[in-house]
Every structure is written in structure tokens, then in C-alpha cells.
Coordinates of C-alpha atoms in Angstrom, one line a residue:
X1 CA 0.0 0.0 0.0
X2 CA 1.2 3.4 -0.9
X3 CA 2.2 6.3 1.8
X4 CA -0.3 8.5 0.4
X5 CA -3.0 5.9 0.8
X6 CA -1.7 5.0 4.2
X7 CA -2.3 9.0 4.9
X8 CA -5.6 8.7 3.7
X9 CA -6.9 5.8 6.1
X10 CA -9.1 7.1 8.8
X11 CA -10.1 5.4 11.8
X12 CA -13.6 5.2 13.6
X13 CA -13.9 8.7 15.2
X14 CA -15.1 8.5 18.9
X15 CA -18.8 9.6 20.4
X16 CA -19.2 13.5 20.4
X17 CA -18.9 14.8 23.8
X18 CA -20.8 18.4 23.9
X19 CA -19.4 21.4 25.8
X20 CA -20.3 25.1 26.9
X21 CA -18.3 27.5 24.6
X22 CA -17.6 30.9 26.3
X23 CA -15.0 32.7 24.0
X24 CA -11.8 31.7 23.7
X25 CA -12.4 28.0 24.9
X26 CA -12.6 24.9 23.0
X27 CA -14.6 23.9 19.9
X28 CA -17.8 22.1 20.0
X29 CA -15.7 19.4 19.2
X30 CA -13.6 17.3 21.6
X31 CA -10.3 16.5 19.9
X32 CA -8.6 16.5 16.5
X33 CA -10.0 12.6 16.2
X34 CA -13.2 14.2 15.3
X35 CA -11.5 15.6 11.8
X36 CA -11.3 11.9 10.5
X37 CA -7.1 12.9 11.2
X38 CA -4.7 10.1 10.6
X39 CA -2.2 11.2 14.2
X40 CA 1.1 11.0 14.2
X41 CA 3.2 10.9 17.8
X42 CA 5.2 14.5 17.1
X43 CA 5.4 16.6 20.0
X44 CA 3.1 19.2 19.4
X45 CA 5.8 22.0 20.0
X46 CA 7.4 20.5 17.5
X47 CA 4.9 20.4 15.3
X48 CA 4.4 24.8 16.2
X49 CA 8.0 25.3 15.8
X50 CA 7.8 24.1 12.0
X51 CA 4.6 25.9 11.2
X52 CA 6.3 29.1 12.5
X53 CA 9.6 28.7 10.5
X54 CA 7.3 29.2 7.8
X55 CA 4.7 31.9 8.9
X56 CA 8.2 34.2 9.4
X57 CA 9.7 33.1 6.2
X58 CA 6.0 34.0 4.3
X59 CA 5.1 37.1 5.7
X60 CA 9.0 38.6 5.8
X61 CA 9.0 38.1 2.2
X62 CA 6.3 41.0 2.0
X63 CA 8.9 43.4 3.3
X64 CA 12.2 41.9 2.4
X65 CA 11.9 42.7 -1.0
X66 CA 12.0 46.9 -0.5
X67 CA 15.1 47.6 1.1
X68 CA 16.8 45.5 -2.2
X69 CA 15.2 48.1 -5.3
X70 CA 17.9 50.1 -5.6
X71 CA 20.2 46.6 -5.7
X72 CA 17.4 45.4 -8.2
X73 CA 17.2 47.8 -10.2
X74 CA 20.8 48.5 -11.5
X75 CA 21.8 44.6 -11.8
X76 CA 18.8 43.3 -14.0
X77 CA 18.6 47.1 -15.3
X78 CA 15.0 46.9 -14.4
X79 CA 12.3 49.6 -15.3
X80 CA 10.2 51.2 -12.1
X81 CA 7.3 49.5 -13.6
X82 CA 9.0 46.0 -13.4
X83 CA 10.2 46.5 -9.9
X84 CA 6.6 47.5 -8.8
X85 CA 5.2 44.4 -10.0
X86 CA 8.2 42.3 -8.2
X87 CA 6.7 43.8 -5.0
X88 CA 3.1 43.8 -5.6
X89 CA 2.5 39.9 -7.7
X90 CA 3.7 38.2 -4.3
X91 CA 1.0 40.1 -2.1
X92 CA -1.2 39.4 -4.8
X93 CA -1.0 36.1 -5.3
X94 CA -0.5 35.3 -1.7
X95 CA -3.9 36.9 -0.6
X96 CA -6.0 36.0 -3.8
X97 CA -5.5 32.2 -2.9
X98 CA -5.6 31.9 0.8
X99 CA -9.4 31.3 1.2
X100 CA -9.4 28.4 -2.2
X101 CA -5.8 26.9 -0.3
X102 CA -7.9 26.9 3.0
X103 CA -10.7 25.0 1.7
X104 CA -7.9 22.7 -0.3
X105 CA -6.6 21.5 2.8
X106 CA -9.8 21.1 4.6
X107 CA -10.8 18.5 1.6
X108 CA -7.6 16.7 0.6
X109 CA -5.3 17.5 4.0
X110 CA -3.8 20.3 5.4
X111 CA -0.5 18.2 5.7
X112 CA -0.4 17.6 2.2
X113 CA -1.3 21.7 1.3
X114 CA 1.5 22.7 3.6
X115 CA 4.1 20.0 2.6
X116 CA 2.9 21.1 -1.3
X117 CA 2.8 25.0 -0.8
X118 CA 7.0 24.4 1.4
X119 CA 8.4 22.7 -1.0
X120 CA 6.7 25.3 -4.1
X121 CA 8.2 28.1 -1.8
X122 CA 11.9 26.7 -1.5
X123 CA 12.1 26.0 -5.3
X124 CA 10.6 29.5 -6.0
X125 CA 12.6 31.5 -4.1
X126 CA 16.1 29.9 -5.3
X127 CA 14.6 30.8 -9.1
X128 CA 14.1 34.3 -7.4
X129 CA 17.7 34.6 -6.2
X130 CA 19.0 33.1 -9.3
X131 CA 16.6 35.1 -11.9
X132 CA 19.3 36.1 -14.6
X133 CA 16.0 38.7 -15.8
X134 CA 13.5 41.1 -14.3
X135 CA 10.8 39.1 -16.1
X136 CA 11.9 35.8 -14.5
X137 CA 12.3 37.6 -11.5
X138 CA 8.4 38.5 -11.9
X139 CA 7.4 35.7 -12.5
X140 CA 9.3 33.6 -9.6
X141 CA 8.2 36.0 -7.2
X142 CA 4.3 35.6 -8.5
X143 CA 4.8 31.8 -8.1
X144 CA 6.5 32.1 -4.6
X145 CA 2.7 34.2 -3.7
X146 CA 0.7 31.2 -5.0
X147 CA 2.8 28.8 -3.0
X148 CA 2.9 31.1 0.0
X149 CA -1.0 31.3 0.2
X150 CA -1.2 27.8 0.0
X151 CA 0.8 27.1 2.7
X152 CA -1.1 30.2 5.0
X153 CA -4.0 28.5 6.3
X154 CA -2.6 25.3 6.9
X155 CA -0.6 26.8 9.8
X156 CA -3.2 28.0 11.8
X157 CA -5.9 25.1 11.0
X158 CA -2.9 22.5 11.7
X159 CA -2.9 24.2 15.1
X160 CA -6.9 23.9 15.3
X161 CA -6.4 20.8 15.7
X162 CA -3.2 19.9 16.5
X163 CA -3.6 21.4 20.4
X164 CA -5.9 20.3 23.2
X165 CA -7.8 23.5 25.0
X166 CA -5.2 24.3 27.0
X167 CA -2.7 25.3 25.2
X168 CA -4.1 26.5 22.0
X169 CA -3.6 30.1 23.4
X170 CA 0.1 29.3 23.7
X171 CA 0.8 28.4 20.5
X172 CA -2.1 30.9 18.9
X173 CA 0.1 33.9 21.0
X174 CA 3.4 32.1 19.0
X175 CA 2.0 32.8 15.8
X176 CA 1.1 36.3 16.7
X177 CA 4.3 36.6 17.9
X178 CA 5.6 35.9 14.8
X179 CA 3.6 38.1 12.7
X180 CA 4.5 40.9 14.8
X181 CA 8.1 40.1 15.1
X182 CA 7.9 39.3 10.8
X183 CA 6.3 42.9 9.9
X184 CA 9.5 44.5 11.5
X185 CA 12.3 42.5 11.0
X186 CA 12.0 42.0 7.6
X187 CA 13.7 45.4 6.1
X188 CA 16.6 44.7 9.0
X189 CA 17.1 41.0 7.9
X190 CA 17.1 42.3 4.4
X191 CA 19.7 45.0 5.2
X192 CA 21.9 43.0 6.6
X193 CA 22.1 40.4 3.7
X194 CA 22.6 43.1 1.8
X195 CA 25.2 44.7 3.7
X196 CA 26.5 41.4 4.4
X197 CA 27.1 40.6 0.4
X198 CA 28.0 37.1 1.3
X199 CA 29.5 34.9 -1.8
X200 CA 28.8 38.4 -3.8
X201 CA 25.3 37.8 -4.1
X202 CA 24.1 41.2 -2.9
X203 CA 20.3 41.6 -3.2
X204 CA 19.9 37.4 -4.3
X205 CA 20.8 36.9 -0.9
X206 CA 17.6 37.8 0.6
X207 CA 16.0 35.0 -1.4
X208 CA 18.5 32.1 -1.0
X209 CA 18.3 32.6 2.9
X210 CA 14.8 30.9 2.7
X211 CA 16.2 27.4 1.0
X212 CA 18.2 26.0 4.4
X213 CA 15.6 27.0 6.4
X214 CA 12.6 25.9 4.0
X215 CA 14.5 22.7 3.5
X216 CA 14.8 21.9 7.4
X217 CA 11.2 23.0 8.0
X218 CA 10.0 20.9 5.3
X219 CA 11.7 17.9 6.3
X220 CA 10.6 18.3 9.8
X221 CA 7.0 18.7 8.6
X222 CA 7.3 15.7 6.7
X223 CA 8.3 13.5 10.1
X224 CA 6.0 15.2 12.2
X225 CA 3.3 16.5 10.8
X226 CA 0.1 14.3 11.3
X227 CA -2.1 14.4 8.5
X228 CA -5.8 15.8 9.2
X229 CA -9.0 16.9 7.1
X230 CA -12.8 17.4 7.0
X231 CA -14.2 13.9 8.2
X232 CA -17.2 14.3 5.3
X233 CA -15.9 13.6 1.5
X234 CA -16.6 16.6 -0.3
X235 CA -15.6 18.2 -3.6
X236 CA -13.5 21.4 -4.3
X237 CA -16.5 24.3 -5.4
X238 CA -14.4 25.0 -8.2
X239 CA -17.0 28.1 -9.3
X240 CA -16.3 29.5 -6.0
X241 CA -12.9 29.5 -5.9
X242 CA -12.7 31.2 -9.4
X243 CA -14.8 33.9 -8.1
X244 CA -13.5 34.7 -4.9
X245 CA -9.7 34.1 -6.4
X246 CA -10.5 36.9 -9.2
X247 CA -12.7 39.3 -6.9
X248 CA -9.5 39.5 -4.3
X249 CA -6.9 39.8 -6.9
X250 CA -8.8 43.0 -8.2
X251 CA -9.5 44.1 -4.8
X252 CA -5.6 43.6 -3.9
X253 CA -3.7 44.7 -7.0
X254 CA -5.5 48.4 -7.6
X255 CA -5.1 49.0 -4.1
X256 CA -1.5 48.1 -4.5
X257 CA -0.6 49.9 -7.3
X258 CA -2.9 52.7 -7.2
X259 CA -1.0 55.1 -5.2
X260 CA 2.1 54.6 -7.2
X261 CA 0.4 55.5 -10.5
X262 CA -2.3 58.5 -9.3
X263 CA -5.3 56.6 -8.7
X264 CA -6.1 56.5 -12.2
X265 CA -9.4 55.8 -13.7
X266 CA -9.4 52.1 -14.5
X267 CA -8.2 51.2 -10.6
X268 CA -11.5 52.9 -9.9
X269 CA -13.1 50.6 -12.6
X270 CA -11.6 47.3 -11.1
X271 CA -12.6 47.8 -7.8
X272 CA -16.2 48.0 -8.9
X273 CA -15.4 45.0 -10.7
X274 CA -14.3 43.4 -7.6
X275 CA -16.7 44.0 -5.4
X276 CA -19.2 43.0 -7.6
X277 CA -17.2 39.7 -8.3
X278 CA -17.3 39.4 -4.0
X279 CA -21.1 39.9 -4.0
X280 CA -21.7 37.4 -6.7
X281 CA -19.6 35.1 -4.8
X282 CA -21.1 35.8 -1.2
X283 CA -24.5 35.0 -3.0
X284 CA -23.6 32.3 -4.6
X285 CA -21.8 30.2 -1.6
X286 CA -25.2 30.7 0.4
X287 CA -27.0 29.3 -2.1
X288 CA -25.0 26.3 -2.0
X289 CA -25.2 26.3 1.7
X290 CA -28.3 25.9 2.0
X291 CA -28.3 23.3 -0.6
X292 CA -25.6 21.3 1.5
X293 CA -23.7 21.1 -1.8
X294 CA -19.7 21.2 -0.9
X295 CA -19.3 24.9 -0.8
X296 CA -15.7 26.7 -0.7
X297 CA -17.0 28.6 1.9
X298 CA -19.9 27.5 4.1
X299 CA -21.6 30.5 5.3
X300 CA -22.8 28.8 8.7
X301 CA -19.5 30.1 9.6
X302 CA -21.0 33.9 10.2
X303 CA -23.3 32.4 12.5
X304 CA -20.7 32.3 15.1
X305 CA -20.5 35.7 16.5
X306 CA -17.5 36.1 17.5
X307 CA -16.1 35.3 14.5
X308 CA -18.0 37.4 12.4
X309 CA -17.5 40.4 14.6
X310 CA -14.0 39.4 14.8
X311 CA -13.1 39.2 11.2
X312 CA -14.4 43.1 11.3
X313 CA -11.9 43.6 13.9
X314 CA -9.3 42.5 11.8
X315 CA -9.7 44.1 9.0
X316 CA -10.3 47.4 10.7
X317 CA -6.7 46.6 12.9
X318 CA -5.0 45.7 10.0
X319 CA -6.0 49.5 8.1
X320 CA -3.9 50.7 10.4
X321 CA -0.6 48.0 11.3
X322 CA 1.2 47.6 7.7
X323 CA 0.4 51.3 7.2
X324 CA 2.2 52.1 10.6
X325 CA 4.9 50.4 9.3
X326 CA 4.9 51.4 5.6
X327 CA 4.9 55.4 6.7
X328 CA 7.2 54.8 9.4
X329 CA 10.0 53.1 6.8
X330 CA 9.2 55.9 4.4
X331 CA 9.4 58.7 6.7
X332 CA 12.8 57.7 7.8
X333 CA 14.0 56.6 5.1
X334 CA 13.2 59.1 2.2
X335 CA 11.9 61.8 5.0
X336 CA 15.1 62.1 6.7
X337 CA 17.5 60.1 5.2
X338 CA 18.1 56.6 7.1
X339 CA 19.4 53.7 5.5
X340 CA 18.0 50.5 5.2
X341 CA 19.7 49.1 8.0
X342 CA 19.7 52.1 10.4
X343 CA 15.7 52.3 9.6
X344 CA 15.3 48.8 10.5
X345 CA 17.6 49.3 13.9
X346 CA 15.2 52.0 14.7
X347 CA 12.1 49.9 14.7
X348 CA 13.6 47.0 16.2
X349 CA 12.3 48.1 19.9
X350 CA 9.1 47.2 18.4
X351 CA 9.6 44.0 17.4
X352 CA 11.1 43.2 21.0
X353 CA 7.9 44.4 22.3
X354 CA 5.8 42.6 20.3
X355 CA 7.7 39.0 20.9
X356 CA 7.8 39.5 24.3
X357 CA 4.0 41.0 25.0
X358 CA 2.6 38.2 22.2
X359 CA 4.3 35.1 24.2
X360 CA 3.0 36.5 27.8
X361 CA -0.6 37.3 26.1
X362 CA -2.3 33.7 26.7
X363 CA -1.5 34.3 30.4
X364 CA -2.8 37.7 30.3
X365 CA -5.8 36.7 28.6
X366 CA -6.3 33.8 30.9
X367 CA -7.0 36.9 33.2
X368 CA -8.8 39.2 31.6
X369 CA -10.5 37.1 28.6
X370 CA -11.4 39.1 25.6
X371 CA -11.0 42.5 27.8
X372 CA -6.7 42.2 26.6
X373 CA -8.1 43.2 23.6
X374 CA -8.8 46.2 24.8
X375 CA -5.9 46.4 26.8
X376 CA -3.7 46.3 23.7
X377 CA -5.5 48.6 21.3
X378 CA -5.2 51.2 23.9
X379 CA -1.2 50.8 24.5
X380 CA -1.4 51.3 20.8
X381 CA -3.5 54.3 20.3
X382 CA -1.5 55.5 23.3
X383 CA 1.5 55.0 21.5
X384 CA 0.8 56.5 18.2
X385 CA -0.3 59.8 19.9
X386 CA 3.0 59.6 22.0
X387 CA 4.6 59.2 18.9
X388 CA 3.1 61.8 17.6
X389 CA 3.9 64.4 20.1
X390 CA 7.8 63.1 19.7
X391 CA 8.0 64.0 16.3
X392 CA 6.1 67.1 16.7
X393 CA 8.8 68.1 19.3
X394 CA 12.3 67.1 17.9
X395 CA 10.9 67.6 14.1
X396 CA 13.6 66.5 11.3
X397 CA 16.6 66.1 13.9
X398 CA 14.9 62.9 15.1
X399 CA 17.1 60.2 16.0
X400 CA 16.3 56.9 17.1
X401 CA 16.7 56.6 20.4
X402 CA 14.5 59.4 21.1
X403 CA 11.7 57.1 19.7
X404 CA 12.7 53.6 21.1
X405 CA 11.1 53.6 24.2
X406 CA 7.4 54.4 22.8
X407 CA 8.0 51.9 19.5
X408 CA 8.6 49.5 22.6
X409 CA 5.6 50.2 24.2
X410 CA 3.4 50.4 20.8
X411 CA 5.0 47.0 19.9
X412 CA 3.8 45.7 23.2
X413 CA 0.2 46.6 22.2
X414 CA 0.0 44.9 19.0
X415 CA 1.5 42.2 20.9
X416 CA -1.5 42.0 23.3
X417 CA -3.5 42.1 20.4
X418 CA -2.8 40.0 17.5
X419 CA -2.3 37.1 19.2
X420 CA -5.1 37.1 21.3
X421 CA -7.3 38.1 18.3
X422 CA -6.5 34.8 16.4
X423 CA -7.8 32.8 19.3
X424 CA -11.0 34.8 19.5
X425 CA -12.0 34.5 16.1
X426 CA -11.0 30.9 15.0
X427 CA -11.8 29.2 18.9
X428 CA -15.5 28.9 18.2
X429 CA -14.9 26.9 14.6
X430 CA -15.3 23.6 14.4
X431 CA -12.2 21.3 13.3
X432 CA -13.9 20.5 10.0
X433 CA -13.9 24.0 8.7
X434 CA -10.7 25.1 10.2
X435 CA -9.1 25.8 7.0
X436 CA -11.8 27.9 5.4
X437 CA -11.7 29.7 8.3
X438 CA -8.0 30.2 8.8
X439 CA -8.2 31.2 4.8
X440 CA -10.4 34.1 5.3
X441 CA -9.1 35.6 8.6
X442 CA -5.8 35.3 6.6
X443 CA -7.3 37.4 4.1
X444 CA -9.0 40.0 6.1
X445 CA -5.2 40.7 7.1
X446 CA -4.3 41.3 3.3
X447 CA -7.2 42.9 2.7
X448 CA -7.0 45.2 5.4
X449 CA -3.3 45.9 5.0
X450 CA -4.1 46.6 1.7
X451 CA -6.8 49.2 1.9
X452 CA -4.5 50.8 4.7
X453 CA -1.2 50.9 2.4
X454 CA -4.0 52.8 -0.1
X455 CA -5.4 55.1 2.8
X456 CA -2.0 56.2 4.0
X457 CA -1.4 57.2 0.8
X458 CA -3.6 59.8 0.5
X459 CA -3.0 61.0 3.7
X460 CA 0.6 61.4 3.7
X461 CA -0.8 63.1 0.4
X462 CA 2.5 62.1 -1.7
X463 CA 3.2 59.4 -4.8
X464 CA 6.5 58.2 -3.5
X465 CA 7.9 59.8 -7.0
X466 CA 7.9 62.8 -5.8
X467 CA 8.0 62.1 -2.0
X468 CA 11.9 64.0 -2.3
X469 CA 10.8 67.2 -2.8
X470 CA 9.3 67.6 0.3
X471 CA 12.2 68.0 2.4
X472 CA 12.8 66.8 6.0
X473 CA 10.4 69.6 7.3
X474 CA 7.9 68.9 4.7
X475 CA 7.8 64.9 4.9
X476 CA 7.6 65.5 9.0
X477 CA 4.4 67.0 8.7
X478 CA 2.8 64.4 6.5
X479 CA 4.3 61.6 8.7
X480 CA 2.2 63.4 11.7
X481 CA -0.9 63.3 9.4
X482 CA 0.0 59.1 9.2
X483 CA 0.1 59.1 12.8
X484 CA -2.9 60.8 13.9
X485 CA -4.8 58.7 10.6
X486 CA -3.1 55.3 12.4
X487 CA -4.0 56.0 16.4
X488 CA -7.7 57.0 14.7
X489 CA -8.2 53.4 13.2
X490 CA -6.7 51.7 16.1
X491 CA -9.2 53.3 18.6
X492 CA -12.1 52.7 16.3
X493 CA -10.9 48.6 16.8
X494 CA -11.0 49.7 20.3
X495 CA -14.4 50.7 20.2
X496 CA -15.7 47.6 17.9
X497 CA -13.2 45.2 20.9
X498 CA -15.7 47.4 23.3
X499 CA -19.0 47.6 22.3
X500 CA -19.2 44.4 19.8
X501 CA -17.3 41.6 20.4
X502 CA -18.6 39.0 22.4
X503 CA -16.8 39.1 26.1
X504 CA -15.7 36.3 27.3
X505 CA -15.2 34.9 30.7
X506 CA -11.7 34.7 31.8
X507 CA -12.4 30.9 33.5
X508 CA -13.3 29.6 30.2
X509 CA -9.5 29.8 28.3
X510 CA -8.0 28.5 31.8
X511 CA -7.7 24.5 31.5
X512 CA -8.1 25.1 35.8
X513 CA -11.7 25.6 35.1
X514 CA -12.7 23.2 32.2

């Protein structure tokens, strides 16, 4: 008998034991035996390390990539137009695929997506360091995306149902952790490759890094890893993913590259395409809901409150995070003349913040229940408005240990916040749509990051063209603009954590009371 027909073999999956959900507890459902999961014995830490070797490597791709443009550009002699799309086909393809790549592993495993979309991600990133072309260098980063998003939601549904109750806030608060940690460090990591110029590879370096570690995490996945999937035999709602596939990737890509070019008429034009693509879609999946006929996304998922409300949350946070740090970058950067190492050095308080506050957040919440929600979007609208006043008082002359102690602070926010978040929203899901799940609360983060990339845009009120000729006094005023925009969305999260999302009682997430 084969290996993958040994993976395939599901054993008799034990009486249904019903419990009380209050927040951030357990599923309805009991154990991961429930999913119709072939187990292995890996220690489940084991299993989280591996899954967060490759959230990091995935999400500090987004960022790597910018400190290299000036390398880029003069070695492949690439156009502006050509290094734009190097940047934006990886976000693209990695969010317009997350929610189809969720609903994949659901159906045929989530082992199998993740060992497929490692292994795509290796190979695609050695063709990116070894691109002799800006057009293969397009391309290869447009396949990395699609091998990226396939591998997304199989980390967090793995951990679904990969960890008992009490201790899926532990390993939820690694994955925020890493996220937070991700955001920041990847424009430091990249300027030290860079800086580094090992072998003479200059920018390719920031691409071959990922094949030693994608290698080890892949083979480690592939010992340890137990295989698991939606216990009912369904079929892929190929329709749907079409539609949802094409209505993100023209929500995504004019939001991307609409700044850059002057908002332009036909971005306009493709987002009314896309969100009538999203409609259509939303409508059609509820049709086949109802119909109990395999859709990509059921929409009994909504029913859950706290999800629903949660995803909201999200994608309002999320207006405001990659925007933080997109501004941020800029304004030290091209405002006041930084390099890319000394702008990541800057920001690295935050990071440190963010680690540390994400790993202590399940015993926080443990206390406090949904309420360190609330906890952490204050520090951070605290923190932006500290910010704020900084930069209003030292002006262009900034330097970055004025700022460090408030970008530690403000990272220990989103630390309190994203990690937490993820347990709220996915808790209440039961194993056998974890990865549809996990594929849309992925893509509420791209989404939102995207529409906030777009919004700071016009409030900084600069295409990065011309962002020069503003001068140190000039670009200071507009990064005060970002601020104030940025502790504005994260207090309307606050409000929504308030006044919306289900609370939860602090007992349920402690295994003491369960």
C-alpha cells in the first residue's frame, strides 16, 4: 500500500462529547479525532515550531523585498514599472489564494497543502535569487505568492487541531508573535544580507536565505506533521474559488498599485469590478449552503458571532498596522535620510515588544479574557499619539533613540492584540472547517493591510515619485498626518473590541476551570 494511501486511512472517530463554549475556549468538538485525522506521535511543540519557520519566512518576504530596489534595479537594469510588480504579484498572489488553499486542505489534508505550498516556496525562491531577468524575476516571485498562500492556512488550521484547549492560546500567541516580530524584522534582515554581500550575491541573498531553512522546516514537517481533514468527503467548489480568487486579486492589485500611479481611472473601474465579483460570490456560496452542496466557503461560519464580529476587527486593525509600518519606513528613510539598516535598527524596539508581549498574552488573557483586547489597542493608540507628540517636538533632527522607548511600548500593544485576536476568532470553529476559516481571517489581514497601504497614501498626500521634494520639514508634517490617521483606526478597533465583540469569561480559556 502506498504512503499516500496509508495518509488517507481514517479510523472510527469516537462519540461526540458536547461542551459550553464561552470565547476563547474549546470547539464544540472534543479532539482533533473528530477531523477523520490520521495522528502521528510529534510533540506538538514540534509540530508549532515548524509551522512558524514558515509563517516568518512567508510574511518577511512581503517586506524583504523593498530595502533591495535600488540593488534590483541596476543589476537586471529593471524599469520602475517591473520592480513594482516584483513587489506587488507576491501580495497578490498570496492573498487571492488563501481562502481556495484553505478550503484545499480542509478537503484533501492540510498536511499535504503545507508539505505542497514548502516545498513550491523553497524552489521559488532559489529561481528568485538566481533570476538572470526582471521578467523571471516576476514571474518567480508571482509563483513564490501562490505557493505562500497555499501554505497560510494550513498553519493555523494544523494548530486547530493539532492542540488540546489548554494550550491552544500558547501556540495561537506564537503565531502572533511571529507576525508581529515578521512585519518588523524583515527590512533589517534584508539589510543585513545586503550589507553582508555574502559569496557576492548582494540583493539574491535575501532569497537564497529561505532554501536552508525551508528545506529543514519541510523535512521536519514531513516527520512530524500528522495528516488531518474534514471527516465528510466533499468536492472542491471550483465556481467559487474562481470567483472569490479573481474578486480578491482585483480588490488587492488596484489598491497596490494605485497610489504609485495617481489613482487612475481604471483602478476605480476594477474595484467596482471586484466588489461585484465578491457579491456574486457571497451569494452564490449561500446558495450552496443551503443546498448542502460542498461549498468553498460554508456560510454557517457567520453564525458564530464572534467570529463574524472578529473578522471586522481584523480588518479594521489591519488598516492601520502595515500602514504604521509602511509610513514609518518611508518617513525615515526618504523623510530624513536613514538607511535600510539604520531604519530597521530604529524599529527594532518594536519588534522586542511585540515578541515578548505576544508570548506572555495567553497568560494575560487567561485573566482578563477578551477584555486584553482592549488592553492592547489602547497601548497602541496611546503609542501612536506619543509618537506623535515626539515627532512634533524634535521635528527632522529625530534620532532613534528618542523614539525607542514608545516603539517598545506600541509593539507591546500589537503584541496584546494580534495574538489574542486569532484565538477569538478561529476558537468557536469547528475542526472541519478550520481551514476555510483560517483562509479568510488570513485574508481580512491582506485585505486590510491593503486598503491601509491605499489610505495612508492619500493622507501622507505624496506618490513616492515625488516624496523628495518635500524635504525633512515637509515629509515631517505628513508623517504626523500618518500618525494621527493610524491611532484613529486603532481606537475605532478599540471601540468595535468594546462595544461588539462578544466578552468572554476569563475561567473559560483557563484549563483550571474546564
Amino acid at each position: 500500500m502506498s504512503i499516500s494511501r496509508l495518509l488517507r486511512c481514517q479510523h472510527p472517530a469516537p462519540a461526540r462529547r458536547q461542551y459550553v463554549w464561552k470565547g476563547a475556549g474549546m470547539p464544540p468538538e472534543a479532539s482533533p479525532a473528530t477531523t477523520g485525522a490520521s495522528r502521528r506521535t510529534g510533540n506538538p511543540w514540534v509540530v508549532l515550531a515548524i509551522v512558524v519557520t514558515a509563517t516568518f519566512m512567508q510574511l518577511v518576504d512581503v517586506s524583504i523585498v523593498n530595502v533591495a530596489i535600488p540593488s534590483i534595479r541596476r543589476e537586471l537594469s529593471a524599469s520602475y514599472a517591473e520592480v513594482q510588480l516584483v513587489l506587488v504579484l507576491y501580495q497578490l498572489a498570496f492573498a487571492s489564494t488563501l481562502i481556495t488553499a484553505g478550503r484545499l486542505g480542509d478537503l484533501y489534508g492540510r498536511r499535504r497543502l503545507f508539505l505542497i505550498g514548502m516545498a513550491g516556496f523553497v524552489l521559488s525562491s532559489a529561481l528568485c535569487g538566481a533570476a538572470p531577468t526582471a521578467v523571471v524575476l516576476i514571474a518567480a516571485r508571482f509563483v513564490q505568492g501562490l505557493f505562500a498562500g497555499a501554505m497560510f492556512p494550513q498553519v493555523l488550521s494544523i494548530i486547530q487541531v493539532t492542540f488540546p484547549r489548554e494550550q491552544r492560546g500558547r501556540a495561537f500567541g506564537a503565531v502572533g508573535a511571529v507576525i508581529g516580530v515578521a512585519t518588523v524584522v524583515g527590512p533589517l534582515l534584508g539589510g543585513v544580507l545586503i550589507a553582508l554581500d555574502i559569496g557576492g550575491s548582494d540583493w539574491r541573498s535575501i532569497f537564497y536565505v529561505n532554501v536552508p531553512v525551508g528545506l529543514v522546516a519541510l523535512a521536519g514537517a514531513w516527520w512530524k506533521l500528522g495528516e488531518s481533514r474534514a471527516p465528510r468527503a466533499e468536492r472542491l467548489d471550483v465556481p467559487g474559488a474562481i470567483l472569490i480568487t479573481l474578486g480578491v486579486g482585483l480588490l488587492v492589485f488596484p489598491l497596490t498599485v494605485g497610489r504609485e500611479l495617481g489613482w487612475p481611472v481604471w483602478v476605480a473601474a476594477l474595484l467596482l469590478a471586484a466588489a461585484a465579483l465578491l457579491a456574486w460570490f457571497t451569494s452564490y456560496e449561500r446558495r450552496r449552503t443551503e443546498r448542502d452542496d460542498s461549498p468553498l466557503l460554508r456560510m454557517t461560519l457567520f453564525d458564530d458571532r464572534a467570529f463574524t464580529v472578529g473578522l471586522v476587527v481584523t480588518l479594521v486593525f489591519f488598516l492601520g498596522v502595515p500602514a504604521f509600518f509602511f509610513s514609518l519606513s518611508l518617513y525615515l528613510q526618504v523623510g530624513l535620510g536613514f538607511s535600510a539598516l539604520a531604519s530597521g535598527l530604529t524599529t527594532f524596539p518594536f519588534a522586542v515588544g511585540s515578541g515578548v508581549a505576544s508570548a506572555l498574552s495567553d497568560r494575560v488573557t487567561r485573566r482578563l479574557g477578551t477584555g486584553v483586547l482592549a488592553v492592547g489597542a489602547s497601548v497602541l493608540v496611546g503609542g501612536m499619539l506619543t509618537l506623535l507628540g515626539v515627532v512634533h517636538a524634535v521635528g527632522p533632527e529625530l534620532q532613534s533613540w528618542q523614539v525607542w522607548p514608545v516603539l517598545l511600548v506600541a509593539g507591546t500593544g500589537l503584541g496584546l492584540f494580534v495574538a489574542p485576536l486569532t484565538n477569538v476568532v478561529l476558537a468557536g470553529i469547528r475542526s472541519a472547517g478550520a481551514g476555510s476559516a483560517s483562509g479568510v481571517f488570513a485574508t481580512a489581514q491582506r485585505v486590510g493591510g491593503a486598503l491601509g497601504v491605499a489610505a495612508i497614501g492619500i493622507v501622507l498626500a505624496l506618490p513616492s515619485a515625488r516624496a523628495e521634494q518635500l524635504g525633512p520639514d515637509g515629509f515631517t508634517a505628513a508623517y504626523q498626518r500618518a500618525l494621527a490617521y493610524e491611532a484613529g483606526v486603532f481606537a475605532v478597533a478599540l471601540v468595535l473590541v468594546l462595544c461588539a465583540l462578544p466578552r468572554s469569561n476569563p475561567s473559560a480559556a483557563d484549563p483550571t476551570q474546564g
